[in-house]
Amino acid sequence: MKIRKVIVPVGGLGTRFLPATKAIPKEMLPVVDRPLIQYAVEEAWAAGAEHVIFVTSRGKKSIEDHFDHFPELEELLSLRGKVDMLQSATDMIPEAGRIHYTRQSHPLGLGHAIWCARELVGDEPFAIILPDDLIHARKPVLQQMTEGFQKVRAPMIAVMEVEQQETSKYGIVAVEEEKNALMRVRSMVEKPAPQEAPSRLAIIGRYILTPEIFDILGDQEEGRQGEIQLTDAMAGLLKRQVIYAYRFQGTRYDCGDNAGYLMANLALAMERPALAERLIPFLKKFPLNGESSSS
Ligand code: UTP
């Protein structure tokens, strides 16, 4: 029951970051010095995955290039003796045959993107990482989940508590017993209005699912925002199987949102002494009451 394959969907349009994402995929935006997809792929390897499957779309070629060699650049760095730079550009390139790509021709929603990977996943449990949910954790979250999966051997979704007024941005789950880290899901609903949300436990972008989800996704009708929603399909799966919600350990940054993305950059930069040393005096220039620092 090892989780060998991880789907990383990158077929979306990234409209919340326009105009930056007109020609550059949202998933290629850097946090400090690495693009979001690199954090996702590193998390997959840390969890013991053997294959990463990207669901891409038009204009996402730079994602493929990122995980490939760039001979001219490597030669130049080598000639100039830039060993560290050469290493950082090549160490993250996976062994041939471990990264796979399939296309989603139209951005019909996350559920549809996952369904596009069905043939590459085949008949085994698999994981999903949404690269714009960057989770900073001592033990990578997918690893926390694969360890939990070995115990319960059932589909599992990462959750965290959000503010009541934020429920309409997330898939929300109701669980049997809220106090544990691993909780049996009773129901789930995509983006409920705050007054209709069954709880404040929001689904965050890490999932372990079984291949039954592909059959359900194949027949899934459009849901909220006219998209094929993964949460709706998981609600269907819940009628057939036990699903667990897992309250992960770590800090999540919503890098699909401008403020969350900036917070991720600041938080991760502060962990590097050389950057923190320069950033702290700079940030002190910004008064908390919102007055302009230049006056
Ligand atoms: P989001 O909803 O956050 O991404 O999907 P988006 O639609 O690209 O962004 P906005 O809302 O327009 O700004 C989460 C992940 O699912 C992928 C996205 O690429 C992102 O990594 N996704 C989303 C797909 O692969 N296909 C889709 O049809 C939708």
mmCIF file of C-alpha atoms and ligand atoms in Angstrom:
data_model
loop_
_atom_site.group_PDB
_atom_site.id
_atom_site.type_symbol
_atom_site.label_atom_id
_atom_site.label_comp_id
_atom_site.label_asym_id
_atom_site.label_seq_id
_atom_site.Cartn_x
_atom_site.Cartn_y
_atom_site.Cartn_z
ATOM 1 C CA MET A 1 0.000 0.000 0.000
ATOM 2 C CA LYS A 2 2.928 2.323 -0.638
ATOM 3 C CA ILE A 3 2.059 5.681 -2.189
ATOM 4 C CA ARG A 4 4.280 5.625 -5.268
ATOM 5 C CA LYS A 5 2.636 8.302 -7.401
ATOM 6 C CA VAL A 6 1.842 11.931 -6.714
ATOM 7 C CA ILE A 7 -0.248 14.102 -9.019
ATOM 8 C CA VAL A 8 0.660 17.792 -9.128
ATOM 9 C CA PRO A 9 -2.039 19.638 -11.106
ATOM 10 C CA VAL A 10 -0.744 22.772 -12.791
ATOM 11 C CA GLY A 11 -3.336 23.243 -15.502
ATOM 12 C CA GLY A 12 -5.137 26.261 -13.983
ATOM 13 C CA LEU A 13 -5.112 29.793 -15.337
ATOM 14 C CA GLY A 14 -3.882 31.522 -12.172
ATOM 15 C CA THR A 15 -6.180 34.491 -12.746
ATOM 16 C CA ARG A 16 -5.666 35.936 -9.260
ATOM 17 C CA PHE A 17 -2.075 36.727 -10.193
ATOM 18 C CA LEU A 18 -2.726 38.475 -13.492
ATOM 19 C CA PRO A 19 -0.931 40.102 -15.198
ATOM 20 C CA ALA A 20 2.081 38.206 -13.748
ATOM 21 C CA THR A 21 0.600 34.873 -14.818
ATOM 22 C CA LYS A 22 -0.292 35.842 -18.378
ATOM 23 C CA ALA A 23 2.906 34.340 -19.791
ATOM 24 C CA ILE A 24 4.378 32.650 -16.694
ATOM 25 C CA PRO A 25 2.629 29.773 -14.917
ATOM 26 C CA LYS A 26 1.497 30.643 -11.395
ATOM 27 C CA GLU A 27 3.225 27.474 -10.230
ATOM 28 C CA MET A 28 6.578 28.859 -11.468
ATOM 29 C CA LEU A 29 6.387 31.931 -9.208
ATOM 30 C CA PRO A 30 9.361 31.797 -6.844
ATOM 31 C CA VAL A 31 9.220 31.707 -3.079
ATOM 32 C CA VAL A 32 12.619 33.145 -2.137
ATOM 33 C CA ASP A 33 14.636 31.329 -4.817
ATOM 34 C CA ARG A 34 12.657 28.230 -5.773
ATOM 35 C CA PRO A 35 9.478 28.024 -7.820
ATOM 36 C CA LEU A 36 6.383 26.683 -6.093
ATOM 37 C CA ILE A 37 6.492 23.435 -8.053
ATOM 38 C CA GLN A 38 9.938 22.644 -6.731
ATOM 39 C CA TYR A 39 8.638 22.707 -3.136
ATOM 40 C CA ALA A 40 5.828 20.360 -4.247
ATOM 41 C CA VAL A 41 8.151 17.899 -5.962
ATOM 42 C CA GLU A 42 10.601 17.908 -3.043
ATOM 43 C CA GLU A 43 7.696 17.136 -0.708
ATOM 44 C CA ALA A 44 6.675 14.219 -2.928
ATOM 45 C CA TRP A 45 10.175 12.702 -2.854
ATOM 46 C CA ALA A 46 10.425 13.265 0.916
ATOM 47 C CA ALA A 47 7.233 11.224 1.318
ATOM 48 C CA GLY A 48 8.833 8.322 -0.555
ATOM 49 C CA ALA A 49 7.087 8.845 -3.903
ATOM 50 C CA GLU A 50 8.691 7.329 -6.998
ATOM 51 C CA HIS A 51 6.742 9.196 -9.682
ATOM 52 C CA VAL A 52 5.391 12.712 -10.007
ATOM 53 C CA ILE A 53 2.668 13.287 -12.571
ATOM 54 C CA PHE A 54 2.119 16.871 -13.680
ATOM 55 C CA VAL A 55 -1.194 17.776 -15.264
ATOM 56 C CA THR A 56 -0.181 20.728 -17.406
ATOM 57 C CA SER A 57 -1.827 22.893 -20.038
ATOM 58 C CA ARG A 58 -1.005 25.445 -22.698
ATOM 59 C CA GLY A 59 1.789 27.848 -21.709
ATOM 60 C CA LYS A 60 3.267 25.629 -18.985
ATOM 61 C CA LYS A 61 6.373 24.522 -20.844
ATOM 62 C CA SER A 62 8.685 26.269 -18.384
ATOM 63 C CA ILE A 63 7.619 23.688 -15.775
ATOM 64 C CA GLU A 64 9.036 20.896 -17.954
ATOM 65 C CA ASP A 65 12.194 22.923 -18.613
ATOM 66 C CA HIS A 66 12.681 23.528 -14.904
ATOM 67 C CA PHE A 67 13.097 19.812 -14.225
ATOM 68 C CA ASP A 68 15.475 19.241 -17.135
ATOM 69 C CA HIS A 69 19.133 19.913 -17.842
ATOM 70 C CA PHE A 70 20.251 23.204 -19.426
ATOM 71 C CA PRO A 71 23.620 22.191 -20.937
ATOM 72 C CA GLU A 72 24.851 25.687 -21.904
ATOM 73 C CA LEU A 73 24.138 27.078 -18.441
ATOM 74 C CA GLU A 74 25.722 24.084 -16.710
ATOM 75 C CA GLU A 75 28.829 24.343 -18.890
ATOM 76 C CA LEU A 76 29.192 28.051 -18.190
ATOM 77 C CA LEU A 77 28.803 27.629 -14.407
ATOM 78 C CA SER A 78 31.285 24.795 -14.465
ATOM 79 C CA LEU A 79 33.831 26.814 -16.484
ATOM 80 C CA ARG A 80 33.498 29.707 -14.041
ATOM 81 C CA GLY A 81 33.887 27.397 -11.047
ATOM 82 C CA LYS A 82 30.435 28.301 -9.661
ATOM 83 C CA VAL A 83 30.052 24.967 -7.934
ATOM 84 C CA ASP A 84 27.208 25.936 -5.565
ATOM 85 C CA MET A 85 25.136 27.478 -8.339
ATOM 86 C CA LEU A 86 25.715 24.484 -10.572
ATOM 87 C CA GLN A 87 24.624 22.184 -7.788
ATOM 88 C CA SER A 88 21.449 24.144 -7.038
ATOM 89 C CA ALA A 89 20.541 24.077 -10.758
ATOM 90 C CA THR A 90 21.131 20.345 -11.195
ATOM 91 C CA ASP A 91 20.527 18.635 -7.837
ATOM 92 C CA MET A 92 16.759 19.034 -8.182
ATOM 93 C CA ILE A 93 16.590 17.357 -11.598
ATOM 94 C CA PRO A 94 14.986 13.963 -11.032
ATOM 95 C CA GLU A 95 16.300 10.758 -12.480
ATOM 96 C CA ALA A 96 14.959 10.149 -16.012
ATOM 97 C CA GLY A 97 11.533 8.534 -16.058
ATOM 98 C CA ARG A 98 10.371 9.765 -12.671
ATOM 99 C CA ILE A 99 8.487 12.842 -13.854
ATOM 100 C CA HIS A 100 5.530 12.455 -16.192
ATOM 101 C CA TYR A 101 3.356 14.981 -17.961
ATOM 102 C CA THR A 102 -0.168 14.853 -19.242
ATOM 103 C CA ARG A 103 -2.270 17.728 -20.569
ATOM 104 C CA GLN A 104 -5.583 19.167 -19.522
ATOM 105 C CA SER A 105 -6.811 20.812 -22.705
ATOM 106 C CA HIS A 106 -9.369 23.028 -20.991
ATOM 107 C CA PRO A 107 -9.234 24.280 -17.396
ATOM 108 C CA LEU A 108 -12.450 22.529 -16.385
ATOM 109 C CA GLY A 109 -11.550 22.405 -12.699
ATOM 110 C CA LEU A 110 -9.348 20.555 -10.226
ATOM 111 C CA GLY A 111 -11.473 17.387 -10.367
ATOM 112 C CA HIS A 112 -11.100 17.268 -14.128
ATOM 113 C CA ALA A 113 -7.317 17.833 -13.886
ATOM 114 C CA ILE A 114 -7.007 14.840 -11.544
ATOM 115 C CA TRP A 115 -9.158 12.695 -13.851
ATOM 116 C CA CYS A 116 -6.762 13.530 -16.716
ATOM 117 C CA ALA A 117 -4.034 11.584 -14.855
ATOM 118 C CA ARG A 118 -6.102 8.379 -14.433
ATOM 119 C CA GLU A 119 -4.193 6.255 -16.951
ATOM 120 C CA LEU A 120 -0.828 7.304 -15.528
ATOM 121 C CA VAL A 121 -1.923 6.449 -11.989
ATOM 122 C CA GLY A 122 -3.548 3.103 -12.828
ATOM 123 C CA ASP A 123 -4.993 0.867 -10.129
ATOM 124 C CA GLU A 124 -3.245 1.970 -6.954
ATOM 125 C CA PRO A 125 -3.672 4.573 -4.200
ATOM 126 C CA PHE A 126 -2.007 7.886 -5.002
ATOM 127 C CA ALA A 127 -1.447 11.354 -3.578
ATOM 128 C CA ILE A 128 -2.141 14.887 -4.790
ATOM 129 C CA ILE A 129 -0.155 18.013 -3.932
ATOM 130 C CA LEU A 130 -1.515 21.422 -4.894
ATOM 131 C CA PRO A 131 1.634 23.503 -5.370
ATOM 132 C CA ASP A 132 0.021 26.794 -4.402
ATOM 133 C CA ASP A 133 -0.629 25.445 -0.888
ATOM 134 C CA LEU A 134 2.902 25.754 0.415
ATOM 135 C CA ILE A 135 3.155 24.082 3.815
ATOM 136 C CA HIS A 136 6.214 24.758 5.890
ATOM 137 C CA ALA A 137 6.627 21.863 8.302
ATOM 138 C CA ARG A 138 9.379 20.082 10.191
ATOM 139 C CA LYS A 139 8.153 16.784 8.735
ATOM 140 C CA PRO A 140 6.757 17.368 5.227
ATOM 141 C CA VAL A 141 2.971 17.102 5.312
ATOM 142 C CA LEU A 142 2.666 14.413 2.661
ATOM 143 C CA GLN A 143 5.061 12.290 4.687
ATOM 144 C CA GLN A 144 2.876 12.833 7.787
ATOM 145 C CA MET A 145 -0.070 11.654 5.697
ATOM 146 C CA THR A 146 1.556 8.602 4.099
ATOM 147 C CA GLU A 147 2.508 7.442 7.602
ATOM 148 C CA GLY A 148 -1.123 7.882 8.677
ATOM 149 C CA PHE A 149 -2.290 6.083 5.548
ATOM 150 C CA GLN A 150 -0.250 3.003 6.489
ATOM 151 C CA LYS A 151 -2.331 2.820 9.687
ATOM 152 C CA VAL A 152 -5.844 3.491 8.366
ATOM 153 C CA ARG A 153 -5.459 2.398 4.717
ATOM 154 C CA ALA A 154 -8.239 4.716 3.621
ATOM 155 C CA PRO A 155 -8.424 7.966 1.640
ATOM 156 C CA MET A 156 -7.225 10.977 3.577
ATOM 157 C CA ILE A 157 -7.429 14.735 3.117
ATOM 158 C CA ALA A 158 -5.409 17.431 4.854
ATOM 159 C CA VAL A 159 -7.483 19.940 6.804
ATOM 160 C CA MET A 160 -6.961 23.046 8.905
ATOM 161 C CA GLU A 161 -9.252 25.363 10.814
ATOM 162 C CA VAL A 162 -10.145 28.613 9.041
ATOM 163 C CA GLU A 163 -12.143 31.661 10.102
ATOM 164 C CA GLN A 164 -15.928 31.270 9.744
ATOM 165 C CA GLN A 165 -16.092 34.039 7.110
ATOM 166 C CA GLU A 166 -13.435 32.220 5.035
ATOM 167 C CA THR A 167 -15.381 28.965 4.542
ATOM 168 C CA SER A 168 -16.670 30.070 1.138
ATOM 169 C CA LYS A 169 -13.110 29.826 -0.233
ATOM 170 C CA TYR A 170 -12.636 26.145 0.645
ATOM 171 C CA GLY A 171 -14.031 22.643 0.627
ATOM 172 C CA ILE A 172 -15.318 22.184 4.180
ATOM 173 C CA VAL A 173 -15.667 18.865 6.035
ATOM 174 C CA ALA A 174 -17.818 17.777 8.955
ATOM 175 C CA VAL A 175 -16.112 15.114 11.076
ATOM 176 C CA GLU A 176 -17.180 12.678 13.774
ATOM 177 C CA GLU A 177 -14.827 13.777 16.532
ATOM 178 C CA GLU A 178 -13.043 17.113 16.083
ATOM 179 C CA LYS A 179 -10.365 16.797 18.740
ATOM 180 C CA ASN A 180 -7.999 14.233 17.172
ATOM 181 C CA ALA A 181 -5.483 14.725 14.382
ATOM 182 C CA LEU A 182 -7.039 11.917 12.324
ATOM 183 C CA MET A 183 -10.824 12.231 12.094
ATOM 184 C CA ARG A 184 -13.506 10.305 10.217
ATOM 185 C CA VAL A 185 -15.277 12.520 7.719
ATOM 186 C CA ARG A 186 -19.092 12.637 7.923
ATOM 187 C CA SER A 187 -19.753 14.994 5.012
ATOM 188 C CA MET A 188 -18.089 17.568 2.830
ATOM 189 C CA VAL A 189 -19.207 20.515 0.779
ATOM 190 C CA GLU A 190 -17.416 22.817 -1.665
ATOM 191 C CA LYS A 191 -17.204 26.518 -0.800
ATOM 192 C CA PRO A 192 -20.220 26.837 1.540
ATOM 193 C CA ALA A 193 -21.411 30.267 2.639
ATOM 194 C CA PRO A 194 -20.279 30.912 6.266
ATOM 195 C CA GLN A 195 -23.804 30.433 7.634
ATOM 196 C CA GLU A 196 -24.139 27.069 5.844
ATOM 197 C CA ALA A 197 -20.681 25.628 6.605
ATOM 198 C CA PRO A 198 -20.853 22.373 8.615
ATOM 199 C CA SER A 199 -17.599 23.268 10.432
ATOM 200 C CA ARG A 200 -14.524 25.455 10.089
ATOM 201 C CA LEU A 201 -12.315 22.560 8.937
ATOM 202 C CA ALA A 202 -11.099 23.431 5.451
ATOM 203 C CA ILE A 203 -9.577 21.044 2.914
ATOM 204 C CA ILE A 204 -5.986 22.080 2.121
ATOM 205 C CA GLY A 205 -4.079 20.892 -0.941
ATOM 206 C CA ARG A 206 -2.825 17.455 0.134
ATOM 207 C CA TYR A 207 -4.818 14.304 -0.546
ATOM 208 C CA ILE A 208 -4.328 10.554 -0.565
ATOM 209 C CA LEU A 209 -6.996 8.905 -2.676
ATOM 210 C CA THR A 210 -7.858 5.506 -4.098
ATOM 211 C CA PRO A 211 -8.470 4.882 -7.832
ATOM 212 C CA GLU A 212 -12.278 4.601 -7.265
ATOM 213 C CA ILE A 213 -12.263 8.407 -7.417
ATOM 214 C CA PHE A 214 -11.551 8.265 -11.177
ATOM 215 C CA ASP A 215 -14.852 6.462 -11.922
ATOM 216 C CA ILE A 216 -16.719 9.084 -9.927
ATOM 217 C CA LEU A 217 -14.837 11.955 -11.574
ATOM 218 C CA GLY A 218 -15.612 10.495 -14.996
ATOM 219 C CA ASP A 219 -19.354 11.054 -14.333
ATOM 220 C CA GLN A 220 -19.034 14.140 -12.183
ATOM 221 C CA GLU A 221 -21.183 17.103 -13.185
ATOM 222 C CA GLU A 222 -20.021 20.690 -12.972
ATOM 223 C CA GLY A 223 -20.290 22.132 -9.476
ATOM 224 C CA ARG A 224 -19.431 25.501 -7.987
ATOM 225 C CA GLN A 225 -18.056 28.055 -10.461
ATOM 226 C CA GLY A 226 -19.044 25.736 -13.332
ATOM 227 C CA GLU A 227 -15.994 23.506 -12.647
ATOM 228 C CA ILE A 228 -15.623 19.764 -12.041
ATOM 229 C CA GLN A 229 -14.876 19.889 -8.332
ATOM 230 C CA LEU A 230 -12.708 17.308 -6.575
ATOM 231 C CA THR A 231 -14.631 17.883 -3.327
ATOM 232 C CA ASP A 232 -17.917 16.883 -5.014
ATOM 233 C CA ALA A 233 -16.314 13.653 -6.264
ATOM 234 C CA MET A 234 -14.884 12.924 -2.810
ATOM 235 C CA ALA A 235 -18.373 13.430 -1.352
ATOM 236 C CA GLY A 236 -19.425 10.649 -3.772
ATOM 237 C CA LEU A 237 -16.497 8.485 -2.657
ATOM 238 C CA LEU A 238 -17.574 9.001 0.946
ATOM 239 C CA LYS A 239 -20.794 7.096 0.185
ATOM 240 C CA ARG A 240 -18.658 4.044 -0.704
ATOM 241 C CA GLN A 241 -15.623 4.342 1.590
ATOM 242 C CA VAL A 242 -14.448 5.728 4.895
ATOM 243 C CA ILE A 243 -12.462 8.953 4.368
ATOM 244 C CA TYR A 244 -10.236 10.535 7.001
ATOM 245 C CA ALA A 245 -9.465 14.195 7.548
ATOM 246 C CA TYR A 246 -5.967 14.826 8.843
ATOM 247 C CA ARG A 247 -5.123 17.939 10.844
ATOM 248 C CA PHE A 248 -1.524 18.416 9.764
ATOM 249 C CA GLN A 249 1.383 19.926 11.658
ATOM 250 C CA GLY A 250 2.917 22.879 9.867
ATOM 251 C CA THR A 251 2.182 26.389 8.645
ATOM 252 C CA ARG A 252 0.303 26.709 5.408
ATOM 253 C CA TYR A 253 0.698 29.657 3.040
ATOM 254 C CA ASP A 254 -1.938 30.206 0.391
ATOM 255 C CA CYS A 255 0.371 31.088 -2.489
ATOM 256 C CA GLY A 256 -2.594 31.305 -4.868
ATOM 257 C CA ASP A 257 -3.438 34.564 -3.127
ATOM 258 C CA ASN A 258 -1.268 37.702 -3.286
ATOM 259 C CA ALA A 259 -0.993 38.286 0.482
ATOM 260 C CA GLY A 260 -0.386 34.581 1.234
ATOM 261 C CA TYR A 261 2.310 34.460 -1.421
ATOM 262 C CA LEU A 262 4.097 37.496 0.036
ATOM 263 C CA MET A 263 3.838 36.017 3.541
ATOM 264 C CA ALA A 264 5.442 32.762 2.322
ATOM 265 C CA ASN A 265 8.321 34.717 0.828
ATOM 266 C CA LEU A 266 8.869 36.696 4.019
ATOM 267 C CA ALA A 267 8.555 33.721 6.360
ATOM 268 C CA LEU A 268 10.930 31.519 4.380
ATOM 269 C CA ALA A 269 13.400 34.364 3.813
ATOM 270 C CA MET A 270 13.500 35.018 7.568
ATOM 271 C CA GLU A 271 14.769 31.476 8.059
ATOM 272 C CA ARG A 272 17.929 32.353 6.168
ATOM 273 C CA PRO A 273 20.231 34.381 8.393
ATOM 274 C CA ALA A 274 21.871 36.260 5.499
ATOM 275 C CA LEU A 275 18.483 37.419 4.205
ATOM 276 C CA ALA A 276 16.937 38.041 7.634
ATOM 277 C CA GLU A 277 19.848 40.306 8.537
ATOM 278 C CA ARG A 278 18.985 42.601 5.639
ATOM 279 C CA LEU A 279 15.204 42.272 5.780
ATOM 280 C CA ILE A 280 14.668 43.058 9.473
ATOM 281 C CA PRO A 281 16.033 46.648 9.372
ATOM 282 C CA PHE A 282 14.173 47.179 6.098
ATOM 283 C CA LEU A 283 10.833 46.005 7.552
ATOM 284 C CA LYS A 284 11.269 48.236 10.611
ATOM 285 C CA LYS A 285 10.922 51.194 8.273
ATOM 286 C CA PHE A 286 7.240 50.361 7.785
ATOM 287 C CA PRO A 287 5.227 51.760 10.708
ATOM 288 C CA LEU A 288 2.439 49.462 11.925
ATOM 289 C CA ASN A 289 -0.156 52.262 11.917
ATOM 290 C CA GLY A 290 0.056 52.423 8.141
ATOM 291 C CA GLU A 291 1.682 55.865 7.960
ATOM 292 C CA SER A 292 3.992 56.290 5.025
ATOM 293 C CA SER A 293 7.622 55.513 5.877
ATOM 294 C CA SER A 294 8.901 58.027 3.381
ATOM 295 C CA SER A 295 7.387 61.080 5.158
HETATM 296 P P1 UTP B 1 -6.611 27.070 -8.167
HETATM 297 O O1 UTP B 1 -8.058 27.222 -8.319
HETATM 298 O O2 UTP B 1 -5.970 27.629 -6.955
HETATM 299 O O3 UTP B 1 -5.791 27.630 -9.411
HETATM 300 O O4 UTP B 1 -6.250 25.534 -8.314
HETATM 301 P P2 UTP B 1 -6.206 28.521 -10.623
HETATM 302 O O5 UTP B 1 -7.581 28.217 -11.105
HETATM 303 O O6 UTP B 1 -5.083 28.362 -11.597
HETATM 304 O O7 UTP B 1 -6.089 29.977 -9.980
HETATM 305 P P3 UTP B 1 -7.073 31.244 -10.000
HETATM 306 O O8 UTP B 1 -8.147 30.932 -9.008
HETATM 307 O O9 UTP B 1 -7.566 31.442 -11.393
HETATM 308 O O10 UTP B 1 -6.175 32.361 -9.554
HETATM 309 C C1 UTP B 1 -5.326 24.817 -7.496
HETATM 310 C C2 UTP B 1 -4.389 23.986 -8.371
HETATM 311 O O11 UTP B 1 -5.126 23.208 -9.317
HETATM 312 C C3 UTP B 1 -4.691 23.455 -10.634
HETATM 313 C C4 UTP B 1 -4.016 24.820 -10.583
HETATM 314 O O12 UTP B 1 -3.022 24.909 -11.621
HETATM 315 C C5 UTP B 1 -3.422 24.863 -9.190
HETATM 316 O O13 UTP B 1 -2.134 24.265 -9.143
HETATM 317 N N1 UTP B 1 -5.827 23.413 -11.561
HETATM 318 C C6 UTP B 1 -6.930 24.165 -11.345
HETATM 319 C C7 UTP B 1 -5.732 22.622 -12.704
HETATM 320 O O14 UTP B 1 -4.717 21.907 -12.915
HETATM 321 N N2 UTP B 1 -6.769 22.627 -13.588
HETATM 322 C C8 UTP B 1 -7.887 23.360 -13.401
HETATM 323 O O15 UTP B 1 -8.810 23.308 -14.249
HETATM 324 C C9 UTP B 1 -7.975 24.153 -12.241
#
